[in-house]
Amino acid sequence: MKIVLLGPPGAGKGTQGDLLAERCDLPRYATGDILREAVREQTPLGREAQRFMDAGELVPDEIVIDLVRDVLQRPEAAAGFILDGFPRTVAQAEGLQATLEARGIELDAVLYLDVPEEELVRRLAGRRVCTVCGTVYNVHFDPPQNAGVCDRCGGELETRDDDQEETVRKRLHVYHEQTEPLLDWYAGDGPPVSKVDGVGDVEEVFGELIELVDCR
Ligand code: ADP
Ligand code: ADP
Ligand code: ZN
């Protein structure tokens, strides 16, 4: 299965992508995670990407298209993959399509998690991430057993820099301007998009998603 997970910031792409990766035994590639790791390590990619991420803007298309092209060449991606947070612009979707076509691959599913804006703002304000293992929590919807501490590894939880209110507003604006047009692009030129209601329990949403992919 080759799956693309689309949706605004805070829609639950990471949360659902993780569950899907486990259930379908597929690697999940989240461009946001890969970029944050590069920033932490201050690699050339990280140094280039950082100012865009800090500002809540998209990292330039050429950079992420190259990044994803490399990632999809890994041997473990040969049998299938889940792309989380990519593509985010029409140019990225075209770049992905070209990469896949060159290798004779087609996407099996493009899944779009639909969540209204007030809910996104609530979720992003409450998001906490483990600094050690990356597990994602939410102080409102999915709190850890002990405040500030990861259930899985005991690591310290933090708020992502770009989940501050002002940057969240910017990211949502960027989403409407640059990413939303993708839905029409896929409807016209690419594989069809399956829209999933992203509001409800994590399990409920996952139940809907898994109906749309063929790996039960
Ligand atoms: P969220 O899951 O909240 O939408 P991500 O972790 O996916 O956030 O992305 C965080 C930031 O990383 C984005 O605001 C953007 O700066 C950068 N980024 C991630 N994926 C892409 C992409 N496909 N194209 C451009 N920038 C990206
Ligand atoms: P994205 O990767 O799309 O930005 P995340 O998976 O990181 O989204 O989820 C954003 C925040 O919302 C996290 O704090 C997560 O725990 C929480 N969350 C995820 N799914 C749900 C849900 N169905 N209901 C309520 N909160 C959720
Ligand atoms: Zn942890």
PDB file of C-alpha atoms and ligand atoms in Angstrom:
ATOM      1  CA  MET A   1       0.000   0.000   0.000  1.00  0.00           C
ATOM      2  CA  LYS A   2       1.189   3.485  -0.911  1.00  0.00           C
ATOM      3  CA  ILE A   3      -0.756   5.997   1.111  1.00  0.00           C
ATOM      4  CA  VAL A   4      -0.771   9.789   1.359  1.00  0.00           C
ATOM      5  CA  LEU A   5      -2.289  11.422   4.462  1.00  0.00           C
ATOM      6  CA  LEU A   6      -3.456  14.999   3.938  1.00  0.00           C
ATOM      7  CA  GLY A   7      -4.948  17.435   6.402  1.00  0.00           C
ATOM      8  CA  PRO A   8      -4.448  20.757   8.145  1.00  0.00           C
ATOM      9  CA  PRO A   9      -2.059  21.216  11.067  1.00  0.00           C
ATOM     10  CA  GLY A  10      -3.522  19.412  14.069  1.00  0.00           C
ATOM     11  CA  ALA A  11      -5.907  17.216  12.074  1.00  0.00           C
ATOM     12  CA  GLY A  12      -4.372  14.058  13.530  1.00  0.00           C
ATOM     13  CA  LYS A  13      -2.095  13.005  10.660  1.00  0.00           C
ATOM     14  CA  GLY A  14       0.680  11.920  13.017  1.00  0.00           C
ATOM     15  CA  THR A  15      -1.671  10.173  15.434  1.00  0.00           C
ATOM     16  CA  GLN A  16      -3.591   8.297  12.729  1.00  0.00           C
ATOM     17  CA  GLY A  17      -0.505   7.764  10.571  1.00  0.00           C
ATOM     18  CA  ASP A  18       1.193   5.980  13.455  1.00  0.00           C
ATOM     19  CA  LEU A  19      -1.777   3.664  13.990  1.00  0.00           C
ATOM     20  CA  LEU A  20      -2.051   2.994  10.274  1.00  0.00           C
ATOM     21  CA  ALA A  21       1.680   2.269  10.009  1.00  0.00           C
ATOM     22  CA  GLU A  22       1.405  -0.267  12.795  1.00  0.00           C
ATOM     23  CA  ARG A  23      -1.747  -1.943  11.494  1.00  0.00           C
ATOM     24  CA  CYS A  24      -0.542  -2.118   7.899  1.00  0.00           C
ATOM     25  CA  ASP A  25       3.107  -2.773   8.797  1.00  0.00           C
ATOM     26  CA  LEU A  26       4.296   0.132   6.660  1.00  0.00           C
ATOM     27  CA  PRO A  27       6.962   2.764   7.241  1.00  0.00           C
ATOM     28  CA  ARG A  28       5.555   6.248   7.918  1.00  0.00           C
ATOM     29  CA  TYR A  29       7.488   9.223   6.608  1.00  0.00           C
ATOM     30  CA  ALA A  30       6.482  12.553   8.113  1.00  0.00           C
ATOM     31  CA  THR A  31       8.278  15.455   6.458  1.00  0.00           C
ATOM     32  CA  GLY A  32       7.711  17.591   9.585  1.00  0.00           C
ATOM     33  CA  ASP A  33       9.457  14.993  11.783  1.00  0.00           C
ATOM     34  CA  ILE A  34      12.327  14.571   9.318  1.00  0.00           C
ATOM     35  CA  LEU A  35      12.803  18.348   9.090  1.00  0.00           C
ATOM     36  CA  ARG A  36      12.650  18.840  12.887  1.00  0.00           C
ATOM     37  CA  GLU A  37      15.290  16.136  13.325  1.00  0.00           C
ATOM     38  CA  ALA A  38      17.501  17.891  10.759  1.00  0.00           C
ATOM     39  CA  VAL A  39      17.049  21.189  12.625  1.00  0.00           C
ATOM     40  CA  ARG A  40      17.974  19.536  15.940  1.00  0.00           C
ATOM     41  CA  GLU A  41      21.121  18.111  14.393  1.00  0.00           C
ATOM     42  CA  GLN A  42      21.842  21.341  12.497  1.00  0.00           C
ATOM     43  CA  THR A  43      22.547  19.506   9.263  1.00  0.00           C
ATOM     44  CA  PRO A  44      22.721  21.624   6.081  1.00  0.00           C
ATOM     45  CA  LEU A  45      19.070  20.693   5.425  1.00  0.00           C
ATOM     46  CA  GLY A  46      18.110  21.701   8.967  1.00  0.00           C
ATOM     47  CA  ARG A  47      19.906  25.029   8.759  1.00  0.00           C
ATOM     48  CA  GLU A  48      18.127  25.784   5.494  1.00  0.00           C
ATOM     49  CA  ALA A  49      14.677  24.736   6.747  1.00  0.00           C
ATOM     50  CA  GLN A  50      14.708  26.267  10.210  1.00  0.00           C
ATOM     51  CA  ARG A  51      13.748  29.846   9.440  1.00  0.00           C
ATOM     52  CA  PHE A  52      10.725  28.748   7.411  1.00  0.00           C
ATOM     53  CA  MET A  53       9.532  26.388  10.129  1.00  0.00           C
ATOM     54  CA  ASP A  54      10.030  28.962  12.884  1.00  0.00           C
ATOM     55  CA  ALA A  55       7.960  31.427  10.873  1.00  0.00           C
ATOM     56  CA  GLY A  56       5.180  28.883  10.294  1.00  0.00           C
ATOM     57  CA  GLU A  57       5.860  28.940   6.557  1.00  0.00           C
ATOM     58  CA  LEU A  58       6.413  26.050   4.213  1.00  0.00           C
ATOM     59  CA  VAL A  59       9.941  24.929   3.459  1.00  0.00           C
ATOM     60  CA  PRO A  60      10.598  25.530  -0.283  1.00  0.00           C
ATOM     61  CA  ASP A  61       9.197  22.900  -2.627  1.00  0.00           C
ATOM     62  CA  GLU A  62      12.527  21.874  -4.219  1.00  0.00           C
ATOM     63  CA  ILE A  63      13.949  21.009  -0.801  1.00  0.00           C
ATOM     64  CA  VAL A  64      11.084  18.796   0.342  1.00  0.00           C
ATOM     65  CA  ILE A  65      10.573  17.186  -3.069  1.00  0.00           C
ATOM     66  CA  ASP A  66      14.243  16.112  -3.093  1.00  0.00           C
ATOM     67  CA  LEU A  67      13.959  14.962   0.492  1.00  0.00           C
ATOM     68  CA  VAL A  68      10.961  12.748  -0.237  1.00  0.00           C
ATOM     69  CA  ARG A  69      12.506  11.399  -3.423  1.00  0.00           C
ATOM     70  CA  ASP A  70      15.482  10.204  -1.355  1.00  0.00           C
ATOM     71  CA  VAL A  71      13.324   8.764   1.392  1.00  0.00           C
ATOM     72  CA  LEU A  72      11.233   6.753  -1.067  1.00  0.00           C
ATOM     73  CA  GLN A  73      14.398   5.149  -2.402  1.00  0.00           C
ATOM     74  CA  ARG A  74      15.051   3.430   0.906  1.00  0.00           C
ATOM     75  CA  PRO A  75      14.724  -0.347   0.583  1.00  0.00           C
ATOM     76  CA  GLU A  76      12.056  -0.532   3.301  1.00  0.00           C
ATOM     77  CA  ALA A  77       9.818   1.804   1.269  1.00  0.00           C
ATOM     78  CA  ALA A  78       9.765  -0.563  -1.707  1.00  0.00           C
ATOM     79  CA  ALA A  79       6.743  -2.534  -0.505  1.00  0.00           C
ATOM     80  CA  GLY A  80       4.744   0.493   0.540  1.00  0.00           C
ATOM     81  CA  PHE A  81       4.698   3.616   2.700  1.00  0.00           C
ATOM     82  CA  ILE A  82       2.615   6.253   4.383  1.00  0.00           C
ATOM     83  CA  LEU A  83       3.470   9.867   3.578  1.00  0.00           C
ATOM     84  CA  ASP A  84       2.352  12.210   6.375  1.00  0.00           C
ATOM     85  CA  GLY A  85       2.426  15.951   5.737  1.00  0.00           C
ATOM     86  CA  PHE A  86       3.617  15.673   2.148  1.00  0.00           C
ATOM     87  CA  PRO A  87       2.581  16.851  -0.395  1.00  0.00           C
ATOM     88  CA  ARG A  88       1.507  20.278   0.867  1.00  0.00           C
ATOM     89  CA  THR A  89       1.472  22.234  -2.399  1.00  0.00           C
ATOM     90  CA  VAL A  90       0.407  21.453  -5.945  1.00  0.00           C
ATOM     91  CA  ALA A  91       4.076  21.629  -7.002  1.00  0.00           C
ATOM     92  CA  GLN A  92       4.911  18.974  -4.396  1.00  0.00           C
ATOM     93  CA  ALA A  93       2.056  16.762  -5.601  1.00  0.00           C
ATOM     94  CA  GLU A  94       3.362  17.081  -9.153  1.00  0.00           C
ATOM     95  CA  GLY A  95       6.893  16.318  -7.951  1.00  0.00           C
ATOM     96  CA  LEU A  96       5.658  13.238  -6.122  1.00  0.00           C
ATOM     97  CA  GLN A  97       3.680  12.086  -9.127  1.00  0.00           C
ATOM     98  CA  ALA A  98       6.795  12.435 -11.313  1.00  0.00           C
ATOM     99  CA  THR A  99       8.920  10.497  -8.811  1.00  0.00           C
ATOM    100  CA  LEU A 100       6.347   7.710  -8.624  1.00  0.00           C
ATOM    101  CA  GLU A 101       5.776   7.559 -12.382  1.00  0.00           C
ATOM    102  CA  ALA A 102       9.518   7.312 -13.030  1.00  0.00           C
ATOM    103  CA  ARG A 103       9.484   4.201 -10.887  1.00  0.00           C
ATOM    104  CA  GLY A 104       6.235   2.739 -12.188  1.00  0.00           C
ATOM    105  CA  ILE A 105       4.449   3.167  -8.860  1.00  0.00           C
ATOM    106  CA  GLU A 106       0.904   4.356  -8.212  1.00  0.00           C
ATOM    107  CA  LEU A 107      -0.660   5.621  -5.013  1.00  0.00           C
ATOM    108  CA  ASP A 108      -3.318   3.344  -3.546  1.00  0.00           C
ATOM    109  CA  ALA A 109      -5.009   5.908  -1.345  1.00  0.00           C
ATOM    110  CA  VAL A 110      -5.042   9.643  -0.691  1.00  0.00           C
ATOM    111  CA  LEU A 111      -6.731  10.191   2.650  1.00  0.00           C
ATOM    112  CA  TYR A 112      -7.841  13.620   3.819  1.00  0.00           C
ATOM    113  CA  LEU A 113      -8.594  14.235   7.486  1.00  0.00           C
ATOM    114  CA  ASP A 114     -11.252  16.915   7.756  1.00  0.00           C
ATOM    115  CA  VAL A 115     -11.365  18.908  11.015  1.00  0.00           C
ATOM    116  CA  PRO A 116     -12.925  22.354  11.561  1.00  0.00           C
ATOM    117  CA  GLU A 117     -10.687  25.273  12.441  1.00  0.00           C
ATOM    118  CA  GLU A 118     -11.799  25.874  16.087  1.00  0.00           C
ATOM    119  CA  GLU A 119     -11.017  22.250  16.842  1.00  0.00           C
ATOM    120  CA  LEU A 120      -7.585  22.507  15.172  1.00  0.00           C
ATOM    121  CA  VAL A 121      -6.731  25.533  17.305  1.00  0.00           C
ATOM    122  CA  ARG A 122      -7.761  23.677  20.487  1.00  0.00           C
ATOM    123  CA  ARG A 123      -5.766  20.604  19.540  1.00  0.00           C
ATOM    124  CA  LEU A 124      -2.607  22.512  18.623  1.00  0.00           C
ATOM    125  CA  ALA A 125      -2.738  24.606  21.804  1.00  0.00           C
ATOM    126  CA  GLY A 126      -2.911  21.386  23.835  1.00  0.00           C
ATOM    127  CA  ARG A 127      -0.310  19.361  21.917  1.00  0.00           C
ATOM    128  CA  ARG A 128       2.706  18.154  23.892  1.00  0.00           C
ATOM    129  CA  VAL A 129       5.510  16.052  22.457  1.00  0.00           C
ATOM    130  CA  CYS A 130       8.010  13.797  24.223  1.00  0.00           C
ATOM    131  CA  THR A 131      11.522  15.212  23.828  1.00  0.00           C
ATOM    132  CA  VAL A 132      12.967  11.694  23.974  1.00  0.00           C
ATOM    133  CA  CYS A 133      10.707   9.322  21.986  1.00  0.00           C
ATOM    134  CA  GLY A 134       8.455  11.754  20.091  1.00  0.00           C
ATOM    135  CA  THR A 135       5.144  10.376  21.406  1.00  0.00           C
ATOM    136  CA  VAL A 136       2.389  12.972  20.963  1.00  0.00           C
ATOM    137  CA  TYR A 137      -0.061  13.863  23.765  1.00  0.00           C
ATOM    138  CA  ASN A 138      -2.768  16.401  24.275  1.00  0.00           C
ATOM    139  CA  VAL A 139      -3.419  18.097  27.611  1.00  0.00           C
ATOM    140  CA  HIS A 140      -7.140  18.330  26.794  1.00  0.00           C
ATOM    141  CA  PHE A 141      -7.864  15.147  24.879  1.00  0.00           C
ATOM    142  CA  ASP A 142      -5.136  12.644  25.655  1.00  0.00           C
ATOM    143  CA  PRO A 143      -3.134  13.706  28.708  1.00  0.00           C
ATOM    144  CA  PRO A 144      -0.178  11.721  30.048  1.00  0.00           C
ATOM    145  CA  GLN A 145      -0.649   9.983  33.424  1.00  0.00           C
ATOM    146  CA  ASN A 146       1.736  12.434  35.085  1.00  0.00           C
ATOM    147  CA  ALA A 147       1.710  16.011  33.808  1.00  0.00           C
ATOM    148  CA  GLY A 148       4.761  16.804  31.702  1.00  0.00           C
ATOM    149  CA  VAL A 149       6.106  13.244  31.701  1.00  0.00           C
ATOM    150  CA  CYS A 150       5.955  10.668  28.889  1.00  0.00           C
ATOM    151  CA  ASP A 151       4.023   7.475  29.760  1.00  0.00           C
ATOM    152  CA  ARG A 152       6.153   5.429  27.428  1.00  0.00           C
ATOM    153  CA  CYS A 153       9.683   6.464  28.328  1.00  0.00           C
ATOM    154  CA  GLY A 154       9.574   8.929  31.233  1.00  0.00           C
ATOM    155  CA  GLY A 155      10.954  11.676  28.967  1.00  0.00           C
ATOM    156  CA  GLU A 156      10.049  15.316  29.409  1.00  0.00           C
ATOM    157  CA  LEU A 157       7.128  16.692  27.361  1.00  0.00           C
ATOM    158  CA  GLU A 158       7.361  20.013  25.569  1.00  0.00           C
ATOM    159  CA  THR A 159       5.240  22.323  23.426  1.00  0.00           C
ATOM    160  CA  ARG A 160       6.519  22.619  19.872  1.00  0.00           C
ATOM    161  CA  ASP A 161       7.815  26.142  19.157  1.00  0.00           C
ATOM    162  CA  ASP A 162       5.501  26.422  16.173  1.00  0.00           C
ATOM    163  CA  ASP A 163       2.450  25.503  18.270  1.00  0.00           C
ATOM    164  CA  GLN A 164       2.507  28.977  19.860  1.00  0.00           C
ATOM    165  CA  GLU A 165      -0.736  30.813  19.113  1.00  0.00           C
ATOM    166  CA  GLU A 166       0.644  33.301  16.612  1.00  0.00           C
ATOM    167  CA  THR A 167       2.520  30.693  14.584  1.00  0.00           C
ATOM    168  CA  VAL A 168      -0.536  28.432  14.615  1.00  0.00           C
ATOM    169  CA  ARG A 169      -2.576  31.220  13.024  1.00  0.00           C
ATOM    170  CA  LYS A 170       0.111  31.644  10.376  1.00  0.00           C
ATOM    171  CA  ARG A 171       0.255  27.888   9.658  1.00  0.00           C
ATOM    172  CA  LEU A 172      -3.518  27.683   9.272  1.00  0.00           C
ATOM    173  CA  HIS A 173      -3.423  30.612   6.863  1.00  0.00           C
ATOM    174  CA  VAL A 174      -0.640  28.961   4.871  1.00  0.00           C
ATOM    175  CA  TYR A 175      -2.679  25.759   4.828  1.00  0.00           C
ATOM    176  CA  HIS A 176      -5.690  27.496   3.281  1.00  0.00           C
ATOM    177  CA  GLU A 177      -3.564  29.352   0.750  1.00  0.00           C
ATOM    178  CA  GLN A 178      -1.146  26.667  -0.360  1.00  0.00           C
ATOM    179  CA  THR A 179      -2.339  23.224   0.692  1.00  0.00           C
ATOM    180  CA  GLU A 180      -6.117  23.285   0.309  1.00  0.00           C
ATOM    181  CA  PRO A 181      -5.857  23.739  -3.498  1.00  0.00           C
ATOM    182  CA  LEU A 182      -4.310  20.273  -3.547  1.00  0.00           C
ATOM    183  CA  LEU A 183      -7.691  18.713  -2.900  1.00  0.00           C
ATOM    184  CA  ASP A 184      -8.925  20.026  -6.244  1.00  0.00           C
ATOM    185  CA  TRP A 185      -5.691  19.024  -7.935  1.00  0.00           C
ATOM    186  CA  TYR A 186      -6.106  15.437  -6.798  1.00  0.00           C
ATOM    187  CA  ALA A 187      -9.744  15.480  -7.810  1.00  0.00           C
ATOM    188  CA  GLY A 188      -8.686  16.519 -11.325  1.00  0.00           C
ATOM    189  CA  ASP A 189      -5.238  15.156 -12.161  1.00  0.00           C
ATOM    190  CA  GLY A 190      -4.353  12.686  -9.466  1.00  0.00           C
ATOM    191  CA  PRO A 191      -5.896   9.706  -7.725  1.00  0.00           C
ATOM    192  CA  PRO A 192      -9.204  10.435  -5.956  1.00  0.00           C
ATOM    193  CA  VAL A 193      -9.154  11.790  -2.410  1.00  0.00           C
ATOM    194  CA  SER A 194     -11.078   9.993   0.318  1.00  0.00           C
ATOM    195  CA  LYS A 195     -12.370  12.465   2.866  1.00  0.00           C
ATOM    196  CA  VAL A 196     -12.609  11.262   6.448  1.00  0.00           C
ATOM    197  CA  ASP A 197     -14.332  13.067   9.310  1.00  0.00           C
ATOM    198  CA  GLY A 198     -11.408  13.727  11.664  1.00  0.00           C
ATOM    199  CA  VAL A 199     -13.594  14.763  14.615  1.00  0.00           C
ATOM    200  CA  GLY A 200     -14.284  12.156  17.269  1.00  0.00           C
ATOM    201  CA  ASP A 201     -12.228   9.716  19.329  1.00  0.00           C
ATOM    202  CA  VAL A 202      -8.913   8.630  17.918  1.00  0.00           C
ATOM    203  CA  GLU A 203     -10.295   5.072  17.667  1.00  0.00           C
ATOM    204  CA  GLU A 204     -13.446   6.243  15.919  1.00  0.00           C
ATOM    205  CA  VAL A 205     -11.485   8.160  13.281  1.00  0.00           C
ATOM    206  CA  PHE A 206      -9.131   5.235  12.825  1.00  0.00           C
ATOM    207  CA  GLY A 207     -12.113   2.954  12.256  1.00  0.00           C
ATOM    208  CA  GLU A 208     -13.162   5.122   9.330  1.00  0.00           C
ATOM    209  CA  LEU A 209      -9.671   5.331   7.876  1.00  0.00           C
ATOM    210  CA  ILE A 210      -9.006   1.622   7.976  1.00  0.00           C
ATOM    211  CA  GLU A 211     -12.194   1.009   6.001  1.00  0.00           C
ATOM    212  CA  LEU A 212     -10.588   2.894   3.124  1.00  0.00           C
ATOM    213  CA  VAL A 213      -7.304   0.999   2.931  1.00  0.00           C
ATOM    214  CA  ASP A 214      -6.827  -2.579   2.021  1.00  0.00           C
ATOM    215  CA  CYS A 215      -4.572  -3.925   4.744  1.00  0.00           C
ATOM    216  CA  ARG A 216      -6.844  -5.357   7.397  1.00  0.00           C
TER     217      ARG A 216
HETATM  218  P1  ADP B   1       1.647  19.659  11.459  1.00  0.00           P
HETATM  219  O1  ADP B   1       1.621  18.163  11.637  1.00  0.00           O
HETATM  220  O2  ADP B   1       1.226  20.379  12.689  1.00  0.00           O
HETATM  221  O3  ADP B   1       0.912  20.083  10.240  1.00  0.00           O
HETATM  222  P2  ADP B   1       4.344  19.223  10.548  1.00  0.00           P
HETATM  223  O4  ADP B   1       5.117  18.564  11.629  1.00  0.00           O
HETATM  224  O5  ADP B   1       3.828  18.363   9.459  1.00  0.00           O
HETATM  225  O6  ADP B   1       3.173  20.068  11.223  1.00  0.00           O
HETATM  226  O7  ADP B   1       5.199  20.378   9.877  1.00  0.00           O
HETATM  227  C1  ADP B   1       5.878  21.329  10.649  1.00  0.00           C
HETATM  228  C2  ADP B   1       6.549  22.339   9.725  1.00  0.00           C
HETATM  229  O8  ADP B   1       7.512  21.661   8.894  1.00  0.00           O
HETATM  230  C3  ADP B   1       5.627  23.033   8.744  1.00  0.00           C
HETATM  231  O9  ADP B   1       5.010  24.176   9.302  1.00  0.00           O
HETATM  232  C4  ADP B   1       6.601  23.411   7.621  1.00  0.00           C
HETATM  233  O10 ADP B   1       7.398  24.533   7.983  1.00  0.00           O
HETATM  234  C5  ADP B   1       7.520  22.206   7.585  1.00  0.00           C
HETATM  235  N1  ADP B   1       7.013  21.183   6.646  1.00  0.00           N
HETATM  236  C6  ADP B   1       6.587  19.934   6.951  1.00  0.00           C
HETATM  237  N2  ADP B   1       6.196  19.281   5.844  1.00  0.00           N
HETATM  238  C7  ADP B   1       6.380  20.147   4.808  1.00  0.00           C
HETATM  239  C8  ADP B   1       6.138  20.088   3.402  1.00  0.00           C
HETATM  240  N3  ADP B   1       5.624  18.982   2.820  1.00  0.00           N
HETATM  241  N4  ADP B   1       6.449  21.173   2.663  1.00  0.00           N
HETATM  242  C9  ADP B   1       6.957  22.284   3.210  1.00  0.00           C
HETATM  243  N5  ADP B   1       7.195  22.414   4.517  1.00  0.00           N
HETATM  244  C10 ADP B   1       6.909  21.359   5.327  1.00  0.00           C
HETATM  245  P1  ADP B   2      -1.036  16.552  12.899  1.00  0.00           P
HETATM  246  O1  ADP B   2       0.086  15.555  12.695  1.00  0.00           O
HETATM  247  O2  ADP B   2      -2.065  16.480  11.808  1.00  0.00           O
HETATM  248  O3  ADP B   2      -0.555  17.939  13.136  1.00  0.00           O
HETATM  249  P2  ADP B   2      -1.383  15.273  15.522  1.00  0.00           P
HETATM  250  O4  ADP B   2      -1.582  13.829  15.283  1.00  0.00           O
HETATM  251  O5  ADP B   2      -0.064  15.720  16.042  1.00  0.00           O
HETATM  252  O6  ADP B   2      -1.825  16.116  14.205  1.00  0.00           O
HETATM  253  O7  ADP B   2      -2.538  15.758  16.528  1.00  0.00           O
HETATM  254  C1  ADP B   2      -2.607  17.107  16.961  1.00  0.00           C
HETATM  255  C2  ADP B   2      -3.000  17.126  18.444  1.00  0.00           C
HETATM  256  O8  ADP B   2      -4.365  16.693  18.563  1.00  0.00           O
HETATM  257  C3  ADP B   2      -2.175  16.199  19.324  1.00  0.00           C
HETATM  258  O9  ADP B   2      -2.019  16.802  20.587  1.00  0.00           O
HETATM  259  C4  ADP B   2      -3.033  14.930  19.428  1.00  0.00           C
HETATM  260  O10 ADP B   2      -2.827  14.266  20.665  1.00  0.00           O
HETATM  261  C5  ADP B   2      -4.450  15.497  19.356  1.00  0.00           C
HETATM  262  N1  ADP B   2      -5.394  14.609  18.658  1.00  0.00           N
HETATM  263  C6  ADP B   2      -5.136  13.749  17.643  1.00  0.00           C
HETATM  264  N2  ADP B   2      -6.267  13.116  17.248  1.00  0.00           N
HETATM  265  C7  ADP B   2      -7.267  13.602  18.041  1.00  0.00           C
HETATM  266  C8  ADP B   2      -8.684  13.346  18.136  1.00  0.00           C
HETATM  267  N3  ADP B   2      -9.299  12.454  17.332  1.00  0.00           N
HETATM  268  N4  ADP B   2      -9.383  14.034  19.058  1.00  0.00           N
HETATM  269  C9  ADP B   2      -8.772  14.929  19.873  1.00  0.00           C
HETATM  270  N5  ADP B   2      -7.460  15.209  19.837  1.00  0.00           N
HETATM  271  C10 ADP B   2      -6.706  14.556  18.934  1.00  0.00           C
HETATM  272 ZN    ZN B   3       8.722   9.374  25.484  1.00  0.00          ZN
END
